[in-house]
Coordinates of C-alpha atoms in Angstrom, one line a residue:
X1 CA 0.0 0.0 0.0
X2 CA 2.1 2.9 -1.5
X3 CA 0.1 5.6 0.2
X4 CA 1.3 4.6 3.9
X5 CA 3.8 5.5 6.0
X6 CA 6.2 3.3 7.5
X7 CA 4.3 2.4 10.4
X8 CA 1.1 1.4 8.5
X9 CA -0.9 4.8 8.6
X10 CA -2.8 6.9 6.6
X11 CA -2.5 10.6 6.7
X12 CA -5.6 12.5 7.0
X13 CA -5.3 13.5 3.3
X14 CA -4.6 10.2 2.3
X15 CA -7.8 8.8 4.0
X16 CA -10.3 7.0 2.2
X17 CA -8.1 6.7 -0.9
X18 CA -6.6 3.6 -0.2
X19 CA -7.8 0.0 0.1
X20 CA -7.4 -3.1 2.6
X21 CA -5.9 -5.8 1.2
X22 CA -6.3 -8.0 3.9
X23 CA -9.6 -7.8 5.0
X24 CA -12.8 -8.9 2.9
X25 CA -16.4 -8.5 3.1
X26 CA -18.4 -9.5 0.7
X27 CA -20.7 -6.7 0.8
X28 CA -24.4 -6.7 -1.5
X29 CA -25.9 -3.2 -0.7
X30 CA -29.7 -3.6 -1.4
X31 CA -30.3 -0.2 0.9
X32 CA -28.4 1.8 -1.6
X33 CA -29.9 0.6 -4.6
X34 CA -33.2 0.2 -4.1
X35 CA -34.0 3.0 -2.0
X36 CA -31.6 5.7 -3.3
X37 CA -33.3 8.6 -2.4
X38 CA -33.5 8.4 1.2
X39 CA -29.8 7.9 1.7
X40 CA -26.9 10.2 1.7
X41 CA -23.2 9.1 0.2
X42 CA -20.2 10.1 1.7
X43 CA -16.7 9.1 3.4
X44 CA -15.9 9.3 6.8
X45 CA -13.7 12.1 8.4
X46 CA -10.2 12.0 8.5
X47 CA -9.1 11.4 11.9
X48 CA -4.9 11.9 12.9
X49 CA -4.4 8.2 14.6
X50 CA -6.9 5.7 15.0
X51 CA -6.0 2.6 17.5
X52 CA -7.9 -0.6 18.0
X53 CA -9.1 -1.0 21.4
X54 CA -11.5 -3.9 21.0
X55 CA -12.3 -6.4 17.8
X56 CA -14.8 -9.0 18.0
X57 CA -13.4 -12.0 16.3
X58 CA -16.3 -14.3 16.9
X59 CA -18.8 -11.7 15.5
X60 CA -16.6 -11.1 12.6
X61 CA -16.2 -14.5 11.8
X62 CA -19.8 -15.0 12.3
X63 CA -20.3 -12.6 9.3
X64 CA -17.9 -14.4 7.3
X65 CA -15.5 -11.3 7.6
X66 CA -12.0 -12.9 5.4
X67 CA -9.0 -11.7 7.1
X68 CA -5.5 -12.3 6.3
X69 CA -2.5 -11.6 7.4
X70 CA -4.5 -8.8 8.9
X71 CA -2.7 -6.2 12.1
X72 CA -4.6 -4.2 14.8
X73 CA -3.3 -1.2 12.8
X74 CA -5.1 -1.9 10.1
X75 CA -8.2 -3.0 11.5
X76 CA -7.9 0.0 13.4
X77 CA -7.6 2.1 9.7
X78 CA -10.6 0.2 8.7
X79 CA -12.8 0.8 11.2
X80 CA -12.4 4.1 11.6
X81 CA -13.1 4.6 7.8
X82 CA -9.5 5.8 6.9
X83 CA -8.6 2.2 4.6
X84 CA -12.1 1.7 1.8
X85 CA -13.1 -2.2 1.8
X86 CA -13.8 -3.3 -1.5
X87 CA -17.5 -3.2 -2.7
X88 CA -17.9 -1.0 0.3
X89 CA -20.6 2.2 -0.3
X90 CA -20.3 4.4 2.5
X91 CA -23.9 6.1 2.9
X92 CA -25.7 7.7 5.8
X93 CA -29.4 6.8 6.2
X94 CA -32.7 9.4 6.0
X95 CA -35.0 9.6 8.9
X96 CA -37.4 11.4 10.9
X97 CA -39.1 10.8 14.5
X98 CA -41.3 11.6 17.1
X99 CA -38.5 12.8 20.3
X100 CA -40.0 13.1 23.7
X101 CA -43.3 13.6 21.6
X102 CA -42.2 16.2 19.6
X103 CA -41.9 15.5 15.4
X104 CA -39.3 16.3 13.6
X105 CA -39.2 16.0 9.9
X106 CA -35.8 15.6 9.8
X107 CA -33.2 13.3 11.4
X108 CA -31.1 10.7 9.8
X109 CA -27.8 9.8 10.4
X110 CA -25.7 12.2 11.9
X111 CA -22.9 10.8 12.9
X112 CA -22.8 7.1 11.7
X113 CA -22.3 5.5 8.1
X114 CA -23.5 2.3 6.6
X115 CA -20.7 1.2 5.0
X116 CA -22.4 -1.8 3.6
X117 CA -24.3 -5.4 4.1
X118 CA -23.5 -8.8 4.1
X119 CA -24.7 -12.0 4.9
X120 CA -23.5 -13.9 8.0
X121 CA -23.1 -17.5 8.0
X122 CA -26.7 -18.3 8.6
X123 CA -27.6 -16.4 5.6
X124 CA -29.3 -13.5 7.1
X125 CA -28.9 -10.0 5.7
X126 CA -27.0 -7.7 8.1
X127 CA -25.7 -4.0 8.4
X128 CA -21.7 -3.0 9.4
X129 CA -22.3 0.8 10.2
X130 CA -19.7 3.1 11.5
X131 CA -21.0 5.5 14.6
X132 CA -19.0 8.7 15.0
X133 CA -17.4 8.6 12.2
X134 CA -18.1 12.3 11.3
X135 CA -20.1 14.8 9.9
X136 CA -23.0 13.7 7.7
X137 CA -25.7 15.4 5.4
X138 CA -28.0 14.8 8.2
X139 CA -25.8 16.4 11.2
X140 CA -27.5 19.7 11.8
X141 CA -24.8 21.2 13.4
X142 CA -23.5 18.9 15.5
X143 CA -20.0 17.5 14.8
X144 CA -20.5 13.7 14.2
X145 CA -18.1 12.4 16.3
X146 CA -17.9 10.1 19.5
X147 CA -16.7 10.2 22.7
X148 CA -14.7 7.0 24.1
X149 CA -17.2 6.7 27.2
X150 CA -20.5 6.2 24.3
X151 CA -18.8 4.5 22.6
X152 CA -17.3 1.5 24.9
X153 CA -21.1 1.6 27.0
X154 CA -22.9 0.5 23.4
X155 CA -19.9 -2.0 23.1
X156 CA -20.6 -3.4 26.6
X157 CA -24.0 -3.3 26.6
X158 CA -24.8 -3.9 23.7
X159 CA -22.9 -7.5 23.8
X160 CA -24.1 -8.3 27.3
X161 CA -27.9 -7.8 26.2
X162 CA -26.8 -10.3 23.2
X163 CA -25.6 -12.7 26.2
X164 CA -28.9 -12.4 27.9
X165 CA -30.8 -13.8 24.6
X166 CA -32.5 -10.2 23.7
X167 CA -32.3 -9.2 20.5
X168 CA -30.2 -6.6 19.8
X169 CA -27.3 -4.7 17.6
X170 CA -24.0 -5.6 18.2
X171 CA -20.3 -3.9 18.4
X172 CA -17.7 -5.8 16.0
X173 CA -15.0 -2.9 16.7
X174 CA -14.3 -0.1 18.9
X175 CA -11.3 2.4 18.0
X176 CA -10.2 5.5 19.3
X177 CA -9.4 8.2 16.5
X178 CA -6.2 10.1 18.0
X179 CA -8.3 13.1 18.4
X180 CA -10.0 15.3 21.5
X181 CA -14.0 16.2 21.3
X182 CA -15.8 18.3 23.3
X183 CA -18.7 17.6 25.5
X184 CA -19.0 19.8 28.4
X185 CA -14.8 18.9 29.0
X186 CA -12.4 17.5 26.6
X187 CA -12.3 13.4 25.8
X188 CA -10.5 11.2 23.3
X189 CA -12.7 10.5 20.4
X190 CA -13.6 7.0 19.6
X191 CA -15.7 5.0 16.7
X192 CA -18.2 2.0 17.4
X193 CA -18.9 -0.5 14.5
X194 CA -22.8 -1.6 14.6
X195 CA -24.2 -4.6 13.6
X196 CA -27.8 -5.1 13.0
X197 CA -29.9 -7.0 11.0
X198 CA -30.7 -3.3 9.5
X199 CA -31.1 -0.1 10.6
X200 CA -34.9 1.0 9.1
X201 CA -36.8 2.7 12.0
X202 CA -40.0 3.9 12.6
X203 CA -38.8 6.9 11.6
X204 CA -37.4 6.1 8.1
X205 CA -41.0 5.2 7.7
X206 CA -42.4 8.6 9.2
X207 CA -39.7 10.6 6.6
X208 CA -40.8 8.6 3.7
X209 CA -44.6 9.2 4.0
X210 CA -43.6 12.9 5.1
X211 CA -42.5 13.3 1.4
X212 CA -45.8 12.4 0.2
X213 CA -45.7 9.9 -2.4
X214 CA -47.1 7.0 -1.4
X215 CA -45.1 5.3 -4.1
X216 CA -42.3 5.9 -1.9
X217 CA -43.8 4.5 1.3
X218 CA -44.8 1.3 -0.6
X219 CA -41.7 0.9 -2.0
X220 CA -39.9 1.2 1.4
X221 CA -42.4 -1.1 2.7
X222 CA -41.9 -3.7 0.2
X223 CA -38.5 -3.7 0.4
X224 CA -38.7 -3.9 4.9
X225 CA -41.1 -7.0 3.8
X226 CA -38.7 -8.7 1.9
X227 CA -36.1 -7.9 4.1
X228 CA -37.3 -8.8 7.5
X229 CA -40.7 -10.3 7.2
X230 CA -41.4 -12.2 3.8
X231 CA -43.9 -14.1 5.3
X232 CA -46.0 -11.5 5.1
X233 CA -45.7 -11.3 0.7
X234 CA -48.1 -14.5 0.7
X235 CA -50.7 -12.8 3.1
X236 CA -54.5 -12.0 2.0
X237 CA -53.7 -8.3 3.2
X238 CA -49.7 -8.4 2.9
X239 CA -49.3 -4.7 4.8
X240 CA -51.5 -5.3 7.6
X241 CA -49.8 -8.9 8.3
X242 CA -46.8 -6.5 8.2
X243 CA -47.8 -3.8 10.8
X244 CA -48.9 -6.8 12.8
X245 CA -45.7 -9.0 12.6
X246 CA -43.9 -5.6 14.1
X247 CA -46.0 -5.5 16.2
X248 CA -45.3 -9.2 17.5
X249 CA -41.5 -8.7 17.4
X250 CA -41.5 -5.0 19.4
X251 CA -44.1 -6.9 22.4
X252 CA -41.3 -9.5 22.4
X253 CA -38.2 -7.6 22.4
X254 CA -39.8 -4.7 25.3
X255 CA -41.0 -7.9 27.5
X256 CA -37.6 -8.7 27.3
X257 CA -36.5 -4.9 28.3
X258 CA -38.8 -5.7 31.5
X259 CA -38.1 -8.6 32.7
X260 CA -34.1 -7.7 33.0
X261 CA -35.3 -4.5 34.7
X262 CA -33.6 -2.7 31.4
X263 CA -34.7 1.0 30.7
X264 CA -33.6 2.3 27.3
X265 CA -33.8 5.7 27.6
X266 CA -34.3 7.3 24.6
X267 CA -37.8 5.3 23.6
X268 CA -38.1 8.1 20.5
X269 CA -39.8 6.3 17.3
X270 CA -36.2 7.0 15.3
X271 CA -34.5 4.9 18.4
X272 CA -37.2 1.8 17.3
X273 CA -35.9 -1.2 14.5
X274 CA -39.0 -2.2 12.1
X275 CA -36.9 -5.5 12.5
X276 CA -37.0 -5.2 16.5
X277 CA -33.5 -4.6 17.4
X278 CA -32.8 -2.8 20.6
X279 CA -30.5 -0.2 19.0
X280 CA -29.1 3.1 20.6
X281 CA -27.6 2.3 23.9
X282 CA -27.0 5.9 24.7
X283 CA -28.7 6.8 28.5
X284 CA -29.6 3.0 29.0
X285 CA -29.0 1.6 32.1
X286 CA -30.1 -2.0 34.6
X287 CA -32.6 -0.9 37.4
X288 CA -31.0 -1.8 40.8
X289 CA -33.4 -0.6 43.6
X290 CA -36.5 -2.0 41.9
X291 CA -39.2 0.8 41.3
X292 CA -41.4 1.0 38.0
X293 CA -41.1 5.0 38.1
X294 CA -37.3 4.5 37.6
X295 CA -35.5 7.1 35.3
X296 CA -31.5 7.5 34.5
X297 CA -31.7 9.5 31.4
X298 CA -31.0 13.4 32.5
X299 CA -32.9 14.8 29.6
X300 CA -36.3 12.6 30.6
X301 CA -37.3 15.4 33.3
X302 CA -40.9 14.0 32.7
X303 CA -40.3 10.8 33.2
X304 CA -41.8 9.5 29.8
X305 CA -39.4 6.7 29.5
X306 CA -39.8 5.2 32.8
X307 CA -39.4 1.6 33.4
X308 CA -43.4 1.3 33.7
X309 CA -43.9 3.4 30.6
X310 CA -41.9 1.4 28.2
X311 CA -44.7 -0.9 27.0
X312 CA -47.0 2.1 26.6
X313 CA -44.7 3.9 24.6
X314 CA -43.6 1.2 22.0
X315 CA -47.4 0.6 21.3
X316 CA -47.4 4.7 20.1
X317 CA -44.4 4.4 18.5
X318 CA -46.4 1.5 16.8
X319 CA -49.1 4.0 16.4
X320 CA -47.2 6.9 14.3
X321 CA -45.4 3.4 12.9
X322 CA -49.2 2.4 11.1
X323 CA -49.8 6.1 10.4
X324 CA -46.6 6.1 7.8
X325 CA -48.8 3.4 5.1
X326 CA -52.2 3.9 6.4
X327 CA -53.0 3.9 2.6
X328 CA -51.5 0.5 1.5
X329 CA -54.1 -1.5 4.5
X330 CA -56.9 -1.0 2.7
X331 CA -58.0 2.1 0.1
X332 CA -60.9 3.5 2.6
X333 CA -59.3 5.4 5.3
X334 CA -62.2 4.5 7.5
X335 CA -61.5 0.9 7.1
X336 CA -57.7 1.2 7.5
X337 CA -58.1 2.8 10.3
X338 CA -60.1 0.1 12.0
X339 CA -57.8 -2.8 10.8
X340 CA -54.5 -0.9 12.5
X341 CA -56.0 0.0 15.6
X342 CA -57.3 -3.4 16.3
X343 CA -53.7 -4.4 15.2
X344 CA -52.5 -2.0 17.6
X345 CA -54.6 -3.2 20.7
X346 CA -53.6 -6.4 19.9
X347 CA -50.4 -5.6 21.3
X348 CA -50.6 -4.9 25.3
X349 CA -52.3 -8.5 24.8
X350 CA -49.1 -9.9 23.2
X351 CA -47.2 -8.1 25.8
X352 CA -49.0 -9.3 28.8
X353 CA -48.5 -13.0 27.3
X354 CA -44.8 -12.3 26.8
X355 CA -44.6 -10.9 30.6
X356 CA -46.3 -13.7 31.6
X357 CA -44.5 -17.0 30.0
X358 CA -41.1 -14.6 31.1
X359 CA -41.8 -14.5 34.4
X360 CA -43.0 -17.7 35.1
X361 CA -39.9 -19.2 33.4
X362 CA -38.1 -16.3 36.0
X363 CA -40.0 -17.8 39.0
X364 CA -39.5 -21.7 38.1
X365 CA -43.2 -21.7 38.1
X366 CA -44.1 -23.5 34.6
X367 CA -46.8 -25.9 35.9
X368 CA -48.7 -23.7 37.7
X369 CA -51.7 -21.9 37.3
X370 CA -51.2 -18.7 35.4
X371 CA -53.4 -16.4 37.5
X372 CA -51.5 -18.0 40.7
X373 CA -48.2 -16.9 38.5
X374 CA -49.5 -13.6 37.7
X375 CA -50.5 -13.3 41.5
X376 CA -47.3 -14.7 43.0
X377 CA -45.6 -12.1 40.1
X378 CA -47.2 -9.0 41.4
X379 CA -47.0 -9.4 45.4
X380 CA -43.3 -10.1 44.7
X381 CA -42.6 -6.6 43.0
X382 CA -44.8 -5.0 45.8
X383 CA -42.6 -6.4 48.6
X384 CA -39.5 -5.6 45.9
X385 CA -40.5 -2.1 46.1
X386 CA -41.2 -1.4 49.4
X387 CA -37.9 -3.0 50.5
X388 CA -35.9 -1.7 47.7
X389 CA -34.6 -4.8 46.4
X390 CA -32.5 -5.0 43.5
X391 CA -34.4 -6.4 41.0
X392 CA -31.6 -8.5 39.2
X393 CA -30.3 -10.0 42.8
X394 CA -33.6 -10.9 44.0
X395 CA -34.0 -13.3 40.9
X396 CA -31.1 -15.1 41.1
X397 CA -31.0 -15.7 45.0
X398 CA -34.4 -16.7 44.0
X399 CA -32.5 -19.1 41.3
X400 CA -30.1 -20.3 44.4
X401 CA -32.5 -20.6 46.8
X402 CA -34.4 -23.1 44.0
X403 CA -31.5 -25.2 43.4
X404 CA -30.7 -25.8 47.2
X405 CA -34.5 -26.9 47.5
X406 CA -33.8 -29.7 44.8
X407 CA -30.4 -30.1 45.7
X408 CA -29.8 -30.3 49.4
X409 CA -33.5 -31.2 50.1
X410 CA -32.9 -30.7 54.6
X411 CA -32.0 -27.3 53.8
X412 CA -35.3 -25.3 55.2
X413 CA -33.6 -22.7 57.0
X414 CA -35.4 -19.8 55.3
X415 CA -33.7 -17.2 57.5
X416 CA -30.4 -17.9 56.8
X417 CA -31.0 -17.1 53.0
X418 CA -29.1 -14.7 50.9
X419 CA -32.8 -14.3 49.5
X420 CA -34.8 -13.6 52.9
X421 CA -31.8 -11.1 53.9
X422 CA -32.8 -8.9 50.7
X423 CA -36.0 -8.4 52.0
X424 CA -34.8 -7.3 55.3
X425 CA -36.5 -10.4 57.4
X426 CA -39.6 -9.2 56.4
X427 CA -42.5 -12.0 57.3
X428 CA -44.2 -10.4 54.3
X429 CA -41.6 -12.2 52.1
X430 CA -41.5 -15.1 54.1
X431 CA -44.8 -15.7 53.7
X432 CA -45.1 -14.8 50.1
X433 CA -41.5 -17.5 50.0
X434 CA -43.2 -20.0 51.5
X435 CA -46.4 -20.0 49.2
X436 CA -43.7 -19.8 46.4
X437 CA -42.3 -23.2 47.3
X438 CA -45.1 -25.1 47.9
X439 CA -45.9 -24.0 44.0
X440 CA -42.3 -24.9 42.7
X441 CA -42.2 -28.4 44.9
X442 CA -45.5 -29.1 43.6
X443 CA -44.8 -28.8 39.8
X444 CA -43.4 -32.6 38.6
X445 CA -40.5 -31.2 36.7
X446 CA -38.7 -29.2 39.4
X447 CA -35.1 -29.9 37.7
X448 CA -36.8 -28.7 34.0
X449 CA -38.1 -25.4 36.0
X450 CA -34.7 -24.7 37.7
X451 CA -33.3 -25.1 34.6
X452 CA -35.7 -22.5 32.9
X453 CA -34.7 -20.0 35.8
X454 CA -30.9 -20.7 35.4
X455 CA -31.8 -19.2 31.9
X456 CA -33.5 -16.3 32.8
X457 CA -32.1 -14.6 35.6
X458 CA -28.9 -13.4 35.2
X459 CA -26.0 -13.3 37.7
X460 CA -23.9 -10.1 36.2
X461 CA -25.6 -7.5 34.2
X462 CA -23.6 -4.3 33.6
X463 CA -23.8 -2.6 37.0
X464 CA -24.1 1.1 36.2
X465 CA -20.9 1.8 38.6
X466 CA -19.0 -0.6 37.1
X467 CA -19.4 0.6 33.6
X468 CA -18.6 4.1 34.7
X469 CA -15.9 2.2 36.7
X470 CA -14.6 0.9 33.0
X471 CA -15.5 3.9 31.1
X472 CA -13.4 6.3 33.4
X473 CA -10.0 4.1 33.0
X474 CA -10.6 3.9 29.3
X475 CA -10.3 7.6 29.3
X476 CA -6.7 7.9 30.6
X477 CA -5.8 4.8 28.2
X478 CA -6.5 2.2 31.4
X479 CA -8.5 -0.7 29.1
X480 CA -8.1 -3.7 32.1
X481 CA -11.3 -2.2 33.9
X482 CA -13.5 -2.9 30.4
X483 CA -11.8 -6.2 29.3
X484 CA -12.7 -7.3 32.7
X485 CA -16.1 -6.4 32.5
X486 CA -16.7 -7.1 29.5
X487 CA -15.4 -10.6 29.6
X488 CA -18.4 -10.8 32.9
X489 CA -21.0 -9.6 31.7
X490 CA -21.0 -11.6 28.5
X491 CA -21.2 -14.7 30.4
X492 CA -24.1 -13.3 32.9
X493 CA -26.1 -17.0 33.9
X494 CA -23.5 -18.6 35.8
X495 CA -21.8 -17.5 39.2
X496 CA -18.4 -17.6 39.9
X497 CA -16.1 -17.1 42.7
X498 CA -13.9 -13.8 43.4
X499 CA -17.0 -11.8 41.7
X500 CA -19.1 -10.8 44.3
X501 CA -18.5 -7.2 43.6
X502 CA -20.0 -7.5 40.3
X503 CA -23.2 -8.4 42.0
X504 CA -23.5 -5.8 44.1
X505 CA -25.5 -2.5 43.1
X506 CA -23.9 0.2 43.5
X507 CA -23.2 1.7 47.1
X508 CA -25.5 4.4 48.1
X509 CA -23.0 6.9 48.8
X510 CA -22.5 7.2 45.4
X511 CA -26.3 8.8 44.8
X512 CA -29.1 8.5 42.2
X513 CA -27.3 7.4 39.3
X514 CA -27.8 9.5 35.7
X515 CA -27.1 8.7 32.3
X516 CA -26.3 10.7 29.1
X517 CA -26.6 10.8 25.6
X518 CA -23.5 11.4 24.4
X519 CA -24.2 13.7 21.4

């Protein structure tokens, strides 16, 4: 590669002018040509000295990513932009969104590019996006790049809520660029590579119809079918099987949310996959102290996207979602209308059944009677609120406390539980425990039910001190504190000795805990 210096780098004149010869993709880019007039093309900025901080091999060889021969300093080029793949088309996405409530016509990508799709080894279509990797057409202002802190939380948590079986983007590379950025202080810039199975929103739909041509909105819809839900192509009414397979998909992935006491954040309908992704890990964090009015975002003042509120709020997103192609449900409005909203309170139905297979799996409970369940279910997160319990402990003491049952049967010394000490001796709990076993002993397939709880309740989830833990060292160069944590929370089901800090919620003196966007 003539272009480069000695040491393997490009200068920032040189950037996006040269190509990596050891690293292949092999990249089909059905976004770019089949929807060209909602995208943007462009390079990424030139940045002085990118450096690799994390790669993920298994991903990458997952997506069938060749490499060769292949140094840290050049994946480091690559995925900051600076070293072209072949058959790469760099391109930032149009689209709108409702934010806190508010429209605005005009979004897109401000500070992330597509470079391109592929197909992983199961065959399934899937983006590679860069994320602050400069300025875009859609940047209004703002400067398009990323801090390192951003940018190493969507790399943790984005891969731990992969481990925890919800579906989700995921980070193939982070990189720092050699570069300071402001945000309120000075921090090294950085660069996240996405993967998703696309990045179509609610709000690419919302921009489309915006335009006015429902030609437009039906071609965009016809190519998310094909994409992400050709089931619905042989359908009597192909459009409303559509609206109600994302529908399905978005009860699924925010019963998930719930049920690991996760709060996104930033619930606006651009931050919402058609494909139902969780994508955007910007003021996300785990609840600790259960509480369903629980807010860490500092721009949610009102508390919109509250733990409690989530479900509410996907079903409007869904709302403004079925509002974007109205026109291709049926020709009368009247009758459109009717079919979507009945779509649309189908949902908090599909939810509640979600919620309620996930928590009986979380309480071991999968022979028992599903209003008993939905009883047991409820008086536990009364007593978890009331004794501020952290929500993600209380399940897996509950998981420990369910294995000693089976496993060292003479054990019935309630009060010397882990479990029982959460709840501050409470007889309340004890009570409500001691209903809760004679439901789990009773079931036939104890071992099957343990099993099923092993599963779902996770040991580690990425404690909100801890990530600020990791995210702090990061920012003086310190990368042990991330590795460490990231190596944890990526194997969250199964307990392990020496860990017990990662456990623990954070100590009180540290205060109410607040998250923030980054941008």
């Amino acid at each position: 590669m003539s272009n480069q210096d000695t040491q393997g780098k490009v200068t920032p004149d040189e950037a996006n002018t040269v190509t990596s010869k050891t690293i292949h993709i092999d990249f089909d880019n059905s976004y770019a040509k089949q929807l060209p007039d909602f995208i943007s093309h462009q390079l990424a900025a030139p940045v002085p000295n990118p450096e690799l901080i994390k790669f993920n091999y298994p991903l990458a060889q997952s997506l069938n990513i060749k490499m060769s021969g292949t140094t840290d300093d050049e994946l480091a080029q690559v995925f900051a932009g600076q070293l072209e793949l072949e058959g790469s088309a760099p391109l930032a996405q149009a689209y709108a969104g409702h934010q806190f409530g508010n429209y605005n016509p005009q979004l897109g990508d401000g500070r992330a590019l597509l470079i391109g799709e592929t197909h992983d080894n199961q065959g399934l279509r899937k983006d590679i996006q860069l994320k602050g990797s400069g300025r875009t057409a859609y940047s209004r202002g703002g400067d398009g790049k990323a801090g390192i802190g951003p940018v190493l939380r969507e790399y943790l948590v984005s891969e731990a809520m992969f481990a925890l079986g919800v579906p989700t983007t995921r980070a193939l590379a982070a990189v720092t660029t050699g570069e300071e950025i402001w945000r309120a202080e000075s921090i090294p810039g950085a660069i996240v590579t996405r993967v998703g199975s696309s990045h179509i929103r609610v709000g690419t739909f919302q921009f489309v119809a915006a335009r006015g041509d429902m030609e437009e909105v039906k071609r965009l819809a016809d190519y998310t079918i094909a994409r992400h839900y050709p089931e619905a192509q042989a359908a009597e009414n192909p459009y409303l099987r559509f609206l109600e397979l994302v529908c399905e998909n978005q009860a699924q992935l925010i019963a998930k949310w719930q049920l690991l006491g996760f709060i996104h954040g930033v619930m606006n309908t651009d931050n919402m996959t058609v494909c139902g992704e969780t994508i955007d890990y910007g003021p996300c964090a785990f609840m600790e102290a259960y509480h369903p009015d629980t807010v860490f975002s500092s721009i949610d003042s009102g508390g919109r996207y509250a733990y409690q509120n989530q479900p509410y709020i996907g079903q409007w997103n869904l709302a403004r979602f079925a509002e974007s192609f109205l026109s291709l449900i049926a020709e009368d409005q009247d009758a459109s209308v009717e079919l979507a909203t009945k779509t649309l309170h189908n949902f908090m139905t599909q939810y509640n059944r979600n919620w309620s297979q996930g928590i009986a799996k979380k309480l071991g409970l999968l022979n028992t009677n599903r209003g008993d369940v939905d009883e047991l279910s409820a008086e536990l997160f009364q007593l978890m609120e009331s004794k501020a319990v952290d929500f993600t402990q209380c399940f897996s003491n509950l998981t420990r406390f369910a294995n000693s049952i089976i496993n060292e049967s003479e054990q019935d010394a309630v009060s010397e539980s882990p479990l029982f000490e959460l709840f501050k001796h409470s007889p309340e709990f004890s009570d409500w425990l001691t209903r809760w076993k004679a439901s789990f002993t009773g079931q036939t397939e104890q071992q099957s039910a343990l099993t099923e709880m092993a599963s779902s309740n996770p040991v580690y989830i990425p404690r909100n001190h801890k990530v600020e833990e990791a995210l702090e060292a990061a920012a003086i160069g310190d990368y042990g504190p991330f590795e460490t944590l990231l190596e944890i929370i990526t194997h969250p089901f199964k307990h392990k000795d020496g860990l017990d800090a990662y456990e623990q919620p954070a100590p009180l003196s540290l205060g109410r805990y607040q998250t923030f966007c980054g941008t």
